[in-house]
Structures are given as C-alpha cells and as structure tokens.
Amino acid sequence: MSQIDSGWGTAPSSNYEQLAQPFRPLFADIRAGAIERELQRQLPFEQIEWLKQSGFTALRVPKTAGGQGATLPELFNLLIELGEADSNLVQSLRGHLGFVENVLSRRNTRYRNTWLTRLGRGDIVGPAWSETGDARQSTFSTRIQRNSNQWRLNGRKFYTTGSLYSDWIDVGLTDENDKGVSVTLSRSAPGVTVLDDWDGFGQTLTASGTAIFDNVLIQDEEINEEAHFRYSPAFFQLVHLATIAGLGRAQSSEVAAQVTARKRTYSNGNAPLAAQDAQILQVVGRLRGAAYSSGAIVLHAANALERAYAAQQRGDQAEADHAVAIAELEVSQSLNVVTDLLLNASSILFDALGASATLKPLGLDRFWRNVRTLSSHNPRVYKDRIVGDFAVNGTLPPEQWRIGVADSEKK
C-alpha cells in the first residue's frame, strides 16, 4: 500500500514508492520479531545484516558506486518506515548514516572514492566520538601518539551506538598537538574492543555502550583532519525525530489492533465493543494524529537539510552558511513539537485499553521508554531558547557543539 493510501500523506518524491517498495517486505519481517527481541534483549545482528544486504545502508551512496542515490527527504521518509518496524535499528545506523554524509561532502577525491566503494558494497561504519567522565569540551582524552615511528591510538569511548554491528569504527580523538582529528579503522583491528554494556531503560538494543582502543596501530593515511559535514547537528537530530515519528506509527497501529480485538468492555462505557466506543476511538485518533503530524514535520525539515547539502555541494560559502543555519533552525523548531506529541501519545495510549495493556508480553511500555530516551539526546531543553533568540534577536543557531567539562571548570 502506498504512503498516500495508508493515510500518511504525500511521499517526498515521485520516485519514492519505487524506491521504498523493495524494502517494505523486509520492514515487515523486522517488525514481526521486534517485541520478542525487546523482551528477550536479543541484539539485532541478523536484522542489521538484512538491511546491509538489501542496500538500505547505501541509500545515499551514488548509483555509480553501487548505492541508491536517494535524496535526504527520501532517506528520512524511509527511516520513519524502518522506525515503525523497530526503532532500535534506525538509531543503530545513525552514526553510519552520518559517516556517509561526511564522505559525500569530502573534496578529497581519493578518500571519497575509496569510501564510496566500501559503502556501496554494504560496509557499515559505527561511531566512537562521545566520552564520559571528566573529558573536556575542547579535546578528547582518546589520543594518538608516535611510538617507535608508528602512530598508536589509546582511549575509551561511550555511546558508540551501532559500532557492535559495524565493519568499521570512526573515532574522534586528539593528536599530539591537542588538535581534533579522526581515524576510521576496522572494528576487528588488534586492540579494538566493543562492549555490549548499554544499560539505558530505552532503545535497549542499539549497542550504545563502550569501545576501548588499546595501543591500536594507525597508519598516516588513516588520520583525517577535516571537520564533520556542515549540517551534521541538524542531520543527527533529525534522525532521532524520524525514529520518534516511526515509533508514533507503530504505537498507533498496535493500539488500534488491540482495540479491534478487544471483547471486554466497561459497563459505564459507551458501546458493547471497544471498537464502537466513541471515547476509545478518540484516543486512537489522537495517537494516529500525533504520528501523522510528526512524520509531516520530519519530512518538511528534511527538505531544509537537502537545501543545505545542495548549497554545500555547490561550494558557495555564503549560501552554505545560510542554508546550514536555516536547516538547524528548522530542526530546532521541530524538536519539541515532535517529542511532546509522542511523549504524550505514548502515555495516553493506555487510556484506550484496560489494565491488561500493562502486561509485559505486549511491550507497550517500550514506546514511552524509547521516545523518552531518544528525546534526552542533544538536549531538547535548549532548543526553544535557540529558536526564541532567532525570533527576537535574529541570532542564528550554533553550528557545531560538543559535550564535556568546560575548560574553565577543568582542574
């Protein structure tokens, strides 16, 4: 069934249905086991491999390099569909998707072609950037140093989401001159250990835990001094919003199915069946409305990212600066609307059902847990202030930011 016929609105392009159709049976298979994986904490190695073999991980890679050449709106619409199947998989690929954008933005032809070939054949790249503890905002504690005329990498990362499922790991670090650089190395390289120690109450299958680098050998050509692609903060945030929008669709359909099948009703209700009770139907309608609105907002913001990408590709600095700032603004304006819609929906869904809806085998609690976890990334508490500052003072959003101990507070 097409997106329009499903009631989710206009697709992002005339080509979208043709692009999406081969993936939809795969999404159905992924969704069929999503609750069991959640309840049993079964990491989705097999499902990630399905996505890899299907070409999903190479959606943005040009067709000449073996990919699909999808636009950003097409990508984000497909992420919503995958998020409806299993939100863990979207977040697990978030770092990989960002790495693809980095490659597409590179001017170094050799680097670009090498990585497009790898990505086109299905290779997955996981992230290792965030650090916990007393790491500073300005530098990483993970470092490379010269030892016997060789570079060696040592350090520890957390929130390495999806790296356990990846072929490569992209590591943010500091060099001997306290300069920020990165390296992309094989996950199976000697000295690399990725742990399954993520213990958050939501998004439990994303492998967002620890990566350890113990005296890992690094070649000169593996060191990358270029910064992230310009629109990366907005991109990474919008992946979370697409995941949340997908969760909205999933909870809407699961609750609707539960209401359809429900035989027990209350004597003080409005009808002999829940499916005929106007108040219950109203709750289900609110869930679907939240899912629809969230998806529409995500798709609209994805168009802003597409403009930023196009401006960056054209190489006009002033145009790119403006397009990146507006994309960040649009995503910031979207964030609290989408998260508030789905945080509320994931709570009121229980009003459409009885106490039996809280039984663990249904897994309905996962929606609130997952939305709450996703909305805690890249703190949403700052977004309304940033938007308000633009509205009142014309201040553009900050382009790149880091988390850690402020240098002024470092002892």
Tab-separated table of C-alpha atoms in Angstrom:
chain	number	residue	atom	x	y	z
A	1	MET	CA	0.000	0.000	0.000
A	2	SER	CA	1.359	3.419	-0.942
A	3	GLN	CA	2.094	6.141	1.575
A	4	ILE	CA	-0.886	8.179	0.380
A	5	ASP	CA	-3.264	5.205	0.557
A	6	SER	CA	-2.002	4.471	4.074
A	7	GLY	CA	-3.046	7.969	5.106
A	8	TRP	CA	0.453	9.237	5.855
A	9	GLY	CA	0.441	11.943	3.202
A	10	THR	CA	2.387	12.780	0.086
A	11	ALA	CA	5.654	10.944	-0.475
A	12	PRO	CA	8.854	13.002	-0.737
A	13	SER	CA	9.278	12.360	-4.473
A	14	SER	CA	7.581	10.827	-7.494
A	15	ASN	CA	10.192	8.062	-7.317
A	16	TYR	CA	9.660	7.266	-3.649
A	17	GLU	CA	7.208	4.379	-3.961
A	18	GLN	CA	9.533	2.623	-6.401
A	19	LEU	CA	12.450	3.201	-4.035
A	20	ALA	CA	10.566	2.051	-0.935
A	21	GLN	CA	8.725	-0.973	-2.315
A	22	PRO	CA	11.636	-3.487	-2.170
A	23	PHE	CA	12.291	-2.614	1.479
A	24	ARG	CA	8.735	-2.928	2.785
A	25	PRO	CA	8.641	-6.767	2.976
A	26	LEU	CA	11.934	-6.545	4.870
A	27	PHE	CA	10.458	-3.972	7.258
A	28	ALA	CA	7.512	-6.321	7.839
A	29	ASP	CA	9.881	-9.170	8.736
A	30	ILE	CA	11.807	-6.878	11.086
A	31	ARG	CA	8.644	-5.724	12.798
A	32	ALA	CA	7.367	-9.278	13.248
A	33	GLY	CA	10.105	-10.006	15.792
A	34	ALA	CA	10.523	-6.550	17.323
A	35	ILE	CA	8.590	-7.149	20.557
A	36	GLU	CA	10.237	-10.506	21.224
A	37	ARG	CA	13.701	-9.003	20.678
A	38	GLU	CA	12.790	-6.183	23.066
A	39	LEU	CA	11.518	-8.542	25.766
A	40	GLN	CA	14.362	-11.044	25.450
A	41	ARG	CA	17.060	-8.437	24.764
A	42	GLN	CA	18.128	-10.132	21.561
A	43	LEU	CA	20.567	-7.877	19.731
A	44	PRO	CA	19.519	-7.430	16.072
A	45	PHE	CA	22.661	-8.693	14.342
A	46	GLU	CA	20.571	-10.645	11.823
A	47	GLN	CA	18.260	-7.723	11.065
A	48	ILE	CA	21.200	-5.350	10.539
A	49	GLU	CA	22.630	-7.867	8.094
A	50	TRP	CA	19.300	-7.941	6.230
A	51	LEU	CA	19.448	-4.164	5.862
A	52	LYS	CA	23.054	-4.348	4.736
A	53	GLN	CA	22.358	-6.994	2.086
A	54	SER	CA	19.256	-5.173	0.835
A	55	GLY	CA	21.180	-1.993	0.019
A	56	PHE	CA	19.437	0.033	2.705
A	57	THR	CA	22.723	1.110	4.282
A	58	ALA	CA	23.845	2.501	0.898
A	59	LEU	CA	20.724	4.566	0.205
A	60	ARG	CA	22.614	7.850	-0.129
A	61	VAL	CA	25.578	6.393	-1.997
A	62	PRO	CA	25.501	7.363	-5.704
A	63	LYS	CA	24.271	4.716	-8.118
A	64	THR	CA	27.653	4.787	-9.871
A	65	ALA	CA	29.198	3.461	-6.644
A	66	GLY	CA	26.580	0.762	-6.055
A	67	GLY	CA	24.077	2.737	-3.983
A	68	GLN	CA	20.585	4.104	-4.498
A	69	GLY	CA	21.382	7.807	-4.854
A	70	ALA	CA	18.472	8.737	-2.575
A	71	THR	CA	17.775	12.334	-1.600
A	72	LEU	CA	17.699	13.333	2.054
A	73	PRO	CA	13.875	13.602	2.132
A	74	GLU	CA	13.673	10.090	0.634
A	75	LEU	CA	16.165	8.806	3.213
A	76	PHE	CA	14.304	10.298	6.175
A	77	ASN	CA	10.954	9.033	4.970
A	78	LEU	CA	12.414	5.522	4.779
A	79	LEU	CA	13.874	5.967	8.264
A	80	ILE	CA	10.353	6.663	9.534
A	81	GLU	CA	9.171	3.421	7.904
A	82	LEU	CA	12.082	1.491	9.439
A	83	GLY	CA	11.424	3.170	12.797
A	84	GLU	CA	7.867	1.896	12.617
A	85	ALA	CA	9.294	-1.618	12.282
A	86	ASP	CA	11.945	-1.310	15.017
A	87	SER	CA	13.280	1.977	16.354
A	88	ASN	CA	16.462	0.305	17.580
A	89	LEU	CA	17.633	-0.281	14.022
A	90	VAL	CA	17.334	3.348	12.957
A	91	GLN	CA	19.363	4.563	15.897
A	92	SER	CA	21.893	1.765	15.412
A	93	LEU	CA	22.560	3.075	11.885
A	94	ARG	CA	22.582	6.770	12.842
A	95	GLY	CA	26.372	7.039	13.054
A	96	HIS	CA	26.752	5.145	9.787
A	97	LEU	CA	24.322	7.435	8.000
A	98	GLY	CA	26.242	10.458	9.253
A	99	PHE	CA	29.514	8.945	8.057
A	100	VAL	CA	28.007	8.554	4.585
A	101	GLU	CA	27.151	12.276	4.602
A	102	ASN	CA	30.748	13.010	5.611
A	103	VAL	CA	32.044	11.030	2.645
A	104	LEU	CA	29.629	12.736	0.244
A	105	SER	CA	30.907	16.106	1.490
A	106	ARG	CA	34.617	15.377	1.054
A	107	ARG	CA	36.636	17.193	-1.604
A	108	ASN	CA	39.487	14.680	-1.419
A	109	THR	CA	38.723	12.522	-4.469
A	110	ARG	CA	40.850	9.571	-3.377
A	111	TYR	CA	39.292	9.438	0.084
A	112	ARG	CA	35.802	9.894	-1.326
A	113	ASN	CA	36.142	7.169	-3.952
A	114	THR	CA	37.727	4.690	-1.525
A	115	TRP	CA	34.902	5.060	0.966
A	116	LEU	CA	32.101	5.214	-1.594
A	117	THR	CA	33.304	1.854	-2.901
A	118	ARG	CA	33.251	0.367	0.591
A	119	LEU	CA	29.865	1.885	1.437
A	120	GLY	CA	28.402	0.844	-1.912
A	121	ARG	CA	29.247	-2.793	-1.239
A	122	GLY	CA	27.410	-2.546	2.109
A	123	ASP	CA	30.126	-1.824	4.665
A	124	ILE	CA	28.782	-0.237	7.862
A	125	VAL	CA	30.680	2.389	9.861
A	126	GLY	CA	29.885	2.888	13.532
A	127	PRO	CA	30.715	5.954	15.665
A	128	ALA	CA	33.109	6.369	18.587
A	129	TRP	CA	33.092	10.061	19.466
A	130	SER	CA	31.431	10.703	22.834
A	131	GLU	CA	33.315	10.344	26.101
A	132	THR	CA	32.068	10.243	29.671
A	133	GLY	CA	33.761	11.279	32.881
A	134	ASP	CA	35.865	14.443	33.045
A	135	ALA	CA	36.739	14.725	29.342
A	136	ARG	CA	36.953	18.359	28.240
A	137	GLN	CA	34.716	20.036	25.690
A	138	SER	CA	37.711	21.238	23.665
A	139	THR	CA	39.708	17.990	23.452
A	140	PHE	CA	39.267	14.239	23.647
A	141	SER	CA	41.009	12.054	26.206
A	142	THR	CA	41.299	9.454	23.417
A	143	ARG	CA	44.605	10.206	21.690
A	144	ILE	CA	47.120	9.155	19.072
A	145	GLN	CA	50.845	9.350	19.806
A	146	ARG	CA	54.036	8.467	17.984
A	147	ASN	CA	55.741	5.361	19.337
A	148	SER	CA	58.781	3.896	17.544
A	149	ASN	CA	57.879	5.870	14.408
A	150	GLN	CA	54.311	4.496	14.455
A	151	TRP	CA	51.027	6.069	15.451
A	152	ARG	CA	49.233	4.343	18.309
A	153	LEU	CA	45.659	5.007	19.440
A	154	ASN	CA	44.604	4.717	23.077
A	155	GLY	CA	41.362	5.674	24.748
A	156	ARG	CA	37.847	4.779	25.741
A	157	LYS	CA	34.515	5.900	24.272
A	158	PHE	CA	30.867	5.572	25.262
A	159	TYR	CA	27.606	5.993	23.296
A	160	THR	CA	29.254	4.106	20.425
A	161	THR	CA	25.797	3.385	19.037
A	162	GLY	CA	25.742	0.587	16.479
A	163	SER	CA	29.507	0.024	16.455
A	164	LEU	CA	28.981	-3.532	17.700
A	165	TYR	CA	27.182	-4.211	14.394
A	166	SER	CA	29.658	-2.386	12.160
A	167	ASP	CA	32.601	-3.263	9.924
A	168	TRP	CA	34.481	-0.049	10.689
A	169	ILE	CA	34.589	2.468	13.548
A	170	ASP	CA	35.022	6.215	13.062
A	171	VAL	CA	36.879	7.547	16.114
A	172	GLY	CA	37.120	11.166	17.245
A	173	LEU	CA	40.405	11.882	19.026
A	174	THR	CA	43.125	14.383	19.824
A	175	ASP	CA	46.614	14.338	18.320
A	176	GLU	CA	49.952	15.202	19.918
A	177	ASN	CA	49.359	18.905	19.253
A	178	ASP	CA	45.943	18.888	21.005
A	179	LYS	CA	44.240	19.150	17.625
A	180	GLY	CA	40.980	17.324	16.973
A	181	VAL	CA	41.251	14.654	14.270
A	182	SER	CA	39.589	11.330	13.472
A	183	VAL	CA	40.507	7.892	12.223
A	184	THR	CA	38.326	5.210	10.662
A	185	LEU	CA	39.600	1.735	11.451
A	186	SER	CA	38.469	-1.864	11.221
A	187	ARG	CA	36.302	-2.992	14.124
A	188	SER	CA	38.326	-6.220	14.177
A	189	ALA	CA	41.721	-4.460	14.312
A	190	PRO	CA	44.026	-5.689	17.107
A	191	GLY	CA	43.433	-3.682	20.264
A	192	VAL	CA	39.818	-2.734	19.454
A	193	THR	CA	37.147	-3.978	21.872
A	194	VAL	CA	33.454	-3.103	21.613
A	195	LEU	CA	31.328	-3.998	24.640
A	196	ASP	CA	27.599	-4.656	24.916
A	197	ASP	CA	27.205	-2.671	28.133
A	198	TRP	CA	24.442	-0.192	27.266
A	199	ASP	CA	22.025	-0.338	30.213
A	200	GLY	CA	19.646	2.530	29.485
A	201	PHE	CA	15.939	1.877	30.031
A	202	GLY	CA	15.108	2.696	26.394
A	203	GLN	CA	16.499	1.876	22.956
A	204	THR	CA	17.954	-1.168	24.669
A	205	LEU	CA	19.158	-2.960	21.535
A	206	THR	CA	21.235	-0.170	19.983
A	207	ALA	CA	24.584	-1.329	21.456
A	208	SER	CA	25.220	2.255	22.611
A	209	GLY	CA	27.951	1.227	25.026
A	210	THR	CA	31.728	1.243	25.339
A	211	ALA	CA	34.541	0.958	22.808
A	212	ILE	CA	38.117	0.522	24.047
A	213	PHE	CA	41.220	1.255	21.981
A	214	ASP	CA	44.379	-0.279	23.401
A	215	ASN	CA	47.581	0.639	21.565
A	216	VAL	CA	45.881	0.311	18.156
A	217	LEU	CA	48.229	0.780	15.190
A	218	ILE	CA	47.206	3.712	12.971
A	219	GLN	CA	48.583	4.441	9.508
A	220	ASP	CA	49.339	8.026	8.438
A	221	GLU	CA	46.754	7.911	5.659
A	222	GLU	CA	44.025	6.911	8.135
A	223	ILE	CA	44.229	10.225	10.008
A	224	ASN	CA	41.562	12.684	8.911
A	225	GLU	CA	41.778	16.360	9.875
A	226	GLU	CA	38.555	17.511	8.222
A	227	ALA	CA	35.591	18.540	10.358
A	228	HIS	CA	32.153	16.941	10.234
A	229	PHE	CA	29.883	17.897	7.347
A	230	ARG	CA	28.417	21.315	7.978
A	231	TYR	CA	24.804	20.315	8.619
A	232	SER	CA	25.705	17.401	10.911
A	233	PRO	CA	23.998	18.618	14.150
A	234	ALA	CA	20.682	19.096	12.339
A	235	PHE	CA	21.120	15.791	10.484
A	236	PHE	CA	21.824	13.703	13.570
A	237	GLN	CA	18.963	15.354	15.460
A	238	LEU	CA	16.541	14.732	12.618
A	239	VAL	CA	17.453	11.028	12.582
A	240	HIS	CA	16.189	10.918	16.180
A	241	LEU	CA	12.993	12.731	15.197
A	242	ALA	CA	12.429	10.318	12.301
A	243	THR	CA	12.873	7.435	14.746
A	244	ILE	CA	10.332	9.010	17.088
A	245	ALA	CA	7.889	9.537	14.204
A	246	GLY	CA	8.266	5.861	13.320
A	247	LEU	CA	7.556	4.913	16.920
A	248	GLY	CA	4.401	7.010	16.642
A	249	ARG	CA	3.188	4.995	13.671
A	250	ALA	CA	3.985	1.709	15.401
A	251	GLN	CA	2.157	2.541	18.627
A	252	SER	CA	-0.816	3.902	16.672
A	253	SER	CA	-1.259	0.682	14.711
A	254	GLU	CA	-0.577	-1.625	17.675
A	255	VAL	CA	-3.143	0.125	19.859
A	256	ALA	CA	-5.676	0.161	17.012
A	257	ALA	CA	-5.203	-3.597	16.597
A	258	GLN	CA	-5.644	-4.142	20.335
A	259	VAL	CA	-8.871	-2.107	20.321
A	260	THR	CA	-10.191	-4.020	17.311
A	261	ALA	CA	-9.591	-7.344	19.041
A	262	ARG	CA	-10.837	-6.301	22.480
A	263	LYS	CA	-14.026	-8.051	23.680
A	264	ARG	CA	-14.166	-6.938	27.325
A	265	THR	CA	-15.728	-3.523	27.958
A	266	TYR	CA	-16.818	-1.470	30.949
A	267	SER	CA	-20.445	-1.189	31.963
A	268	ASN	CA	-20.042	2.573	32.196
A	269	GLY	CA	-18.627	2.798	28.675
A	270	ASN	CA	-20.387	3.956	25.516
A	271	ALA	CA	-20.809	0.754	23.492
A	272	PRO	CA	-20.814	-3.047	23.801
A	273	LEU	CA	-17.454	-3.200	21.991
A	274	ALA	CA	-14.373	-1.034	22.441
A	275	ALA	CA	-14.177	-0.668	18.650
A	276	GLN	CA	-17.555	1.121	18.781
A	277	ASP	CA	-16.870	3.305	21.802
A	278	ALA	CA	-16.550	6.940	20.710
A	279	GLN	CA	-14.192	7.884	23.539
A	280	ILE	CA	-11.864	4.969	22.830
A	281	LEU	CA	-11.878	5.831	19.126
A	282	GLN	CA	-10.969	9.389	20.062
A	283	VAL	CA	-7.859	8.196	21.909
A	284	VAL	CA	-6.801	6.054	18.947
A	285	GLY	CA	-7.406	9.011	16.652
A	286	ARG	CA	-5.143	11.215	18.760
A	287	LEU	CA	-2.381	8.612	18.538
A	288	ARG	CA	-2.628	8.489	14.766
A	289	GLY	CA	-2.811	12.273	14.503
A	290	ALA	CA	0.392	12.570	16.535
A	291	ALA	CA	2.114	10.060	14.250
A	292	TYR	CA	0.906	11.833	11.103
A	293	SER	CA	1.943	15.272	12.296
A	294	SER	CA	5.355	14.069	13.429
A	295	GLY	CA	6.083	12.424	10.096
A	296	ALA	CA	4.983	15.505	8.171
A	297	ILE	CA	7.238	17.724	10.292
A	298	VAL	CA	10.237	15.440	9.831
A	299	LEU	CA	9.767	15.336	6.074
A	300	HIS	CA	9.436	19.126	5.896
A	301	ALA	CA	12.644	19.600	7.903
A	302	ALA	CA	14.419	17.067	5.665
A	303	ASN	CA	13.851	19.445	2.767
A	304	ALA	CA	15.860	22.066	4.669
A	305	LEU	CA	18.710	19.569	5.035
A	306	GLU	CA	18.552	18.827	1.318
A	307	ARG	CA	18.967	22.545	0.614
A	308	ALA	CA	21.974	22.679	2.951
A	309	TYR	CA	23.536	19.657	1.245
A	310	ALA	CA	22.986	21.162	-2.215
A	311	ALA	CA	24.459	24.512	-1.170
A	312	GLN	CA	27.486	22.749	0.277
A	313	GLN	CA	27.980	20.783	-2.943
A	314	ARG	CA	27.870	23.992	-4.989
A	315	GLY	CA	30.737	25.391	-2.921
A	316	ASP	CA	29.277	28.846	-2.324
A	317	GLN	CA	30.390	29.611	1.240
A	318	ALA	CA	27.839	32.328	1.954
A	319	GLU	CA	24.978	30.278	0.530
A	320	ALA	CA	26.080	27.209	2.509
A	321	ASP	CA	26.411	29.202	5.747
A	322	HIS	CA	22.863	30.472	5.392
A	323	ALA	CA	21.354	27.131	4.337
A	324	VAL	CA	23.050	25.279	7.214
A	325	ALA	CA	21.821	27.842	9.755
A	326	ILE	CA	18.252	27.668	8.451
A	327	ALA	CA	18.323	23.855	8.481
A	328	GLU	CA	19.459	23.894	12.103
A	329	LEU	CA	16.706	26.388	12.899
A	330	GLU	CA	14.004	24.283	11.234
A	331	VAL	CA	15.086	21.140	13.078
A	332	SER	CA	15.240	23.073	16.373
A	333	GLN	CA	11.708	24.362	15.753
A	334	SER	CA	10.577	20.783	15.123
A	335	LEU	CA	12.183	19.059	18.065
A	336	ASN	CA	9.952	19.863	20.998
A	337	VAL	CA	6.775	19.704	18.950
A	338	VAL	CA	7.546	16.159	17.769
A	339	THR	CA	8.809	14.899	21.126
A	340	ASP	CA	5.913	16.425	23.069
A	341	LEU	CA	3.405	14.869	20.661
A	342	LEU	CA	4.862	11.396	21.067
A	343	LEU	CA	5.692	11.577	24.776
A	344	ASN	CA	2.049	12.434	25.363
A	345	ALA	CA	0.767	9.817	22.914
A	346	SER	CA	2.924	7.075	24.442
A	347	SER	CA	1.269	7.799	27.793
A	348	ILE	CA	-2.380	8.220	26.787
A	349	LEU	CA	-2.328	5.066	24.622
A	350	PHE	CA	-3.146	3.112	27.784
A	351	ASP	CA	-6.439	5.037	28.066
A	352	ALA	CA	-7.689	3.156	25.009
A	353	LEU	CA	-7.188	-0.223	26.701
A	354	GLY	CA	-7.670	-1.916	30.051
A	355	ALA	CA	-5.167	-2.798	32.737
A	356	SER	CA	-4.148	-5.820	30.683
A	357	ALA	CA	-2.335	-3.404	28.351
A	358	THR	CA	0.366	-3.046	31.007
A	359	LEU	CA	1.300	-6.739	30.804
A	360	LYS	CA	4.894	-7.174	29.721
A	361	PRO	CA	4.302	-9.512	26.733
A	362	LEU	CA	2.574	-6.663	24.847
A	363	GLY	CA	5.624	-4.453	25.224
A	364	LEU	CA	3.555	-1.244	25.039
A	365	ASP	CA	5.765	0.424	27.647
A	366	ARG	CA	8.628	0.429	25.152
A	367	PHE	CA	7.132	3.365	23.290
A	368	TRP	CA	7.410	5.818	26.175
A	369	ARG	CA	10.800	4.441	27.220
A	370	ASN	CA	12.179	4.734	23.707
A	371	VAL	CA	10.760	8.196	22.989
A	372	ARG	CA	11.994	9.463	26.350
A	373	THR	CA	15.479	8.054	25.705
A	374	LEU	CA	15.688	9.494	22.188
A	375	SER	CA	14.462	12.905	23.332
A	376	SER	CA	17.176	13.014	26.013
A	377	HIS	CA	19.907	13.125	23.350
A	378	ASN	CA	21.178	16.537	22.208
A	379	PRO	CA	19.168	18.177	24.981
A	380	ARG	CA	15.821	19.486	23.819
A	381	VAL	CA	15.691	21.872	26.776
A	382	TYR	CA	17.922	24.330	24.855
A	383	LYS	CA	16.044	24.270	21.553
A	384	ASP	CA	13.158	26.604	22.383
A	385	ARG	CA	15.644	29.172	23.693
A	386	ILE	CA	17.651	28.981	20.459
A	387	VAL	CA	14.502	29.382	18.367
A	388	GLY	CA	13.286	32.255	20.536
A	389	ASP	CA	16.649	34.004	20.238
A	390	PHE	CA	16.331	33.845	16.466
A	391	ALA	CA	12.756	35.109	16.527
A	392	VAL	CA	13.500	38.030	18.842
A	393	ASN	CA	17.126	38.919	18.097
A	394	GLY	CA	17.845	37.317	14.719
A	395	THR	CA	20.561	35.151	16.297
A	396	LEU	CA	21.365	32.132	14.135
A	397	PRO	CA	21.667	28.721	15.847
A	398	PRO	CA	25.150	27.496	16.825
A	399	GLU	CA	26.585	25.367	14.038
A	400	GLN	CA	28.643	22.743	15.896
A	401	TRP	CA	28.802	21.926	19.586
A	402	ARG	CA	30.488	19.487	21.978
A	403	ILE	CA	29.726	17.972	25.365
A	404	GLY	CA	32.176	17.635	28.234
A	405	VAL	CA	33.632	19.514	31.169
A	406	ALA	CA	34.006	23.205	30.345
A	407	ASP	CA	37.673	24.224	30.143
A	408	SER	CA	37.109	26.901	32.797
A	409	GLU	CA	35.931	24.198	35.237
A	410	LYS	CA	38.693	21.694	34.485
A	411	LYS	CA	41.058	21.331	37.457
